[in-house]
PDB file of C-alpha atoms in Angstrom:
ATOM      1  CA  MET M   1      10.479 -68.732 -16.744  1.00 61.00           C
ATOM      2  CA  THR M   2      11.705 -68.599 -20.312  1.00 82.00           C
ATOM      3  CA  MET M   3      15.106 -69.530 -21.486  1.00 84.00           C
ATOM      4  CA  LYS M   4      16.172 -65.916 -21.908  1.00 91.00           C
ATOM      5  CA  THR M   5      15.193 -64.956 -18.454  1.00 93.00           C
ATOM      6  CA  ASN M   6      16.936 -67.668 -16.979  1.00 93.00           C
ATOM      7  CA  ALA M   7      20.014 -67.009 -18.584  1.00 93.00           C
ATOM      8  CA  VAL M   8      19.692 -63.401 -17.457  1.00 95.00           C
ATOM      9  CA  ALA M   9      19.195 -64.661 -13.964  1.00 95.00           C
ATOM     10  CA  GLY M  10      22.082 -66.867 -14.028  1.00 95.00           C
ATOM     11  CA  LEU M  11      24.477 -64.371 -15.336  1.00 96.00           C
ATOM     12  CA  ALA M  12      23.265 -61.726 -12.679  1.00 96.00           C
ATOM     13  CA  SER M  13      23.832 -64.394  -9.859  1.00 97.00           C
ATOM     14  CA  LEU M  14      27.200 -65.164 -11.753  1.00 96.00           C
ATOM     15  CA  VAL M  15      28.337 -61.343 -11.495  1.00 96.00           C
ATOM     16  CA  LEU M  16      27.137 -61.138  -7.668  1.00 96.00           C
ATOM     17  CA  ALA M  17      29.051 -63.881  -6.725  1.00 96.00           C
ATOM     18  CA  VAL M  18      32.086 -62.731  -8.631  1.00 97.00           C
ATOM     19  CA  LEU M  19      31.734 -59.055  -7.649  1.00 97.00           C
ATOM     20  CA  PRO M  20      32.948 -59.678  -4.011  1.00 96.00           C
ATOM     21  CA  LEU M  21      35.929 -61.563  -5.222  1.00 96.00           C
ATOM     22  CA  VAL M  22      36.864 -58.819  -7.563  1.00 95.00           C
ATOM     23  CA  VAL M  23      36.517 -56.115  -4.653  1.00 95.00           C
ATOM     24  CA  ILE M  24      38.770 -58.457  -2.493  1.00 96.00           C
ATOM     25  CA  ALA M  25      41.446 -58.933  -5.157  1.00 94.00           C
ATOM     26  CA  GLY M  26      41.513 -55.345  -5.861  1.00 93.00           C
ATOM     27  CA  SER M  27      41.819 -54.198  -2.180  1.00 94.00           C
ATOM     28  CA  LEU M  28      44.735 -56.796  -1.942  1.00 92.00           C
ATOM     29  CA  ALA M  29      46.544 -55.651  -5.015  1.00 92.00           C
ATOM     30  CA  SER M  30      46.680 -52.152  -3.885  1.00 91.00           C
ATOM     31  CA  SER M  31      47.388 -52.717  -0.402  1.00 84.00           C
ATOM     32  CA  PHE M  32      51.063 -54.528  -2.066  1.00 77.00           C
TER      33      PHE M  32
END
């Protein structure tokens, strides 16, 4: 694994980790 591939994998995992939080926050905001 090169440095660039590692950075892309880290970014992808970060997006996958944040995405559910964004969806939950969006549903909470729309319910209020």
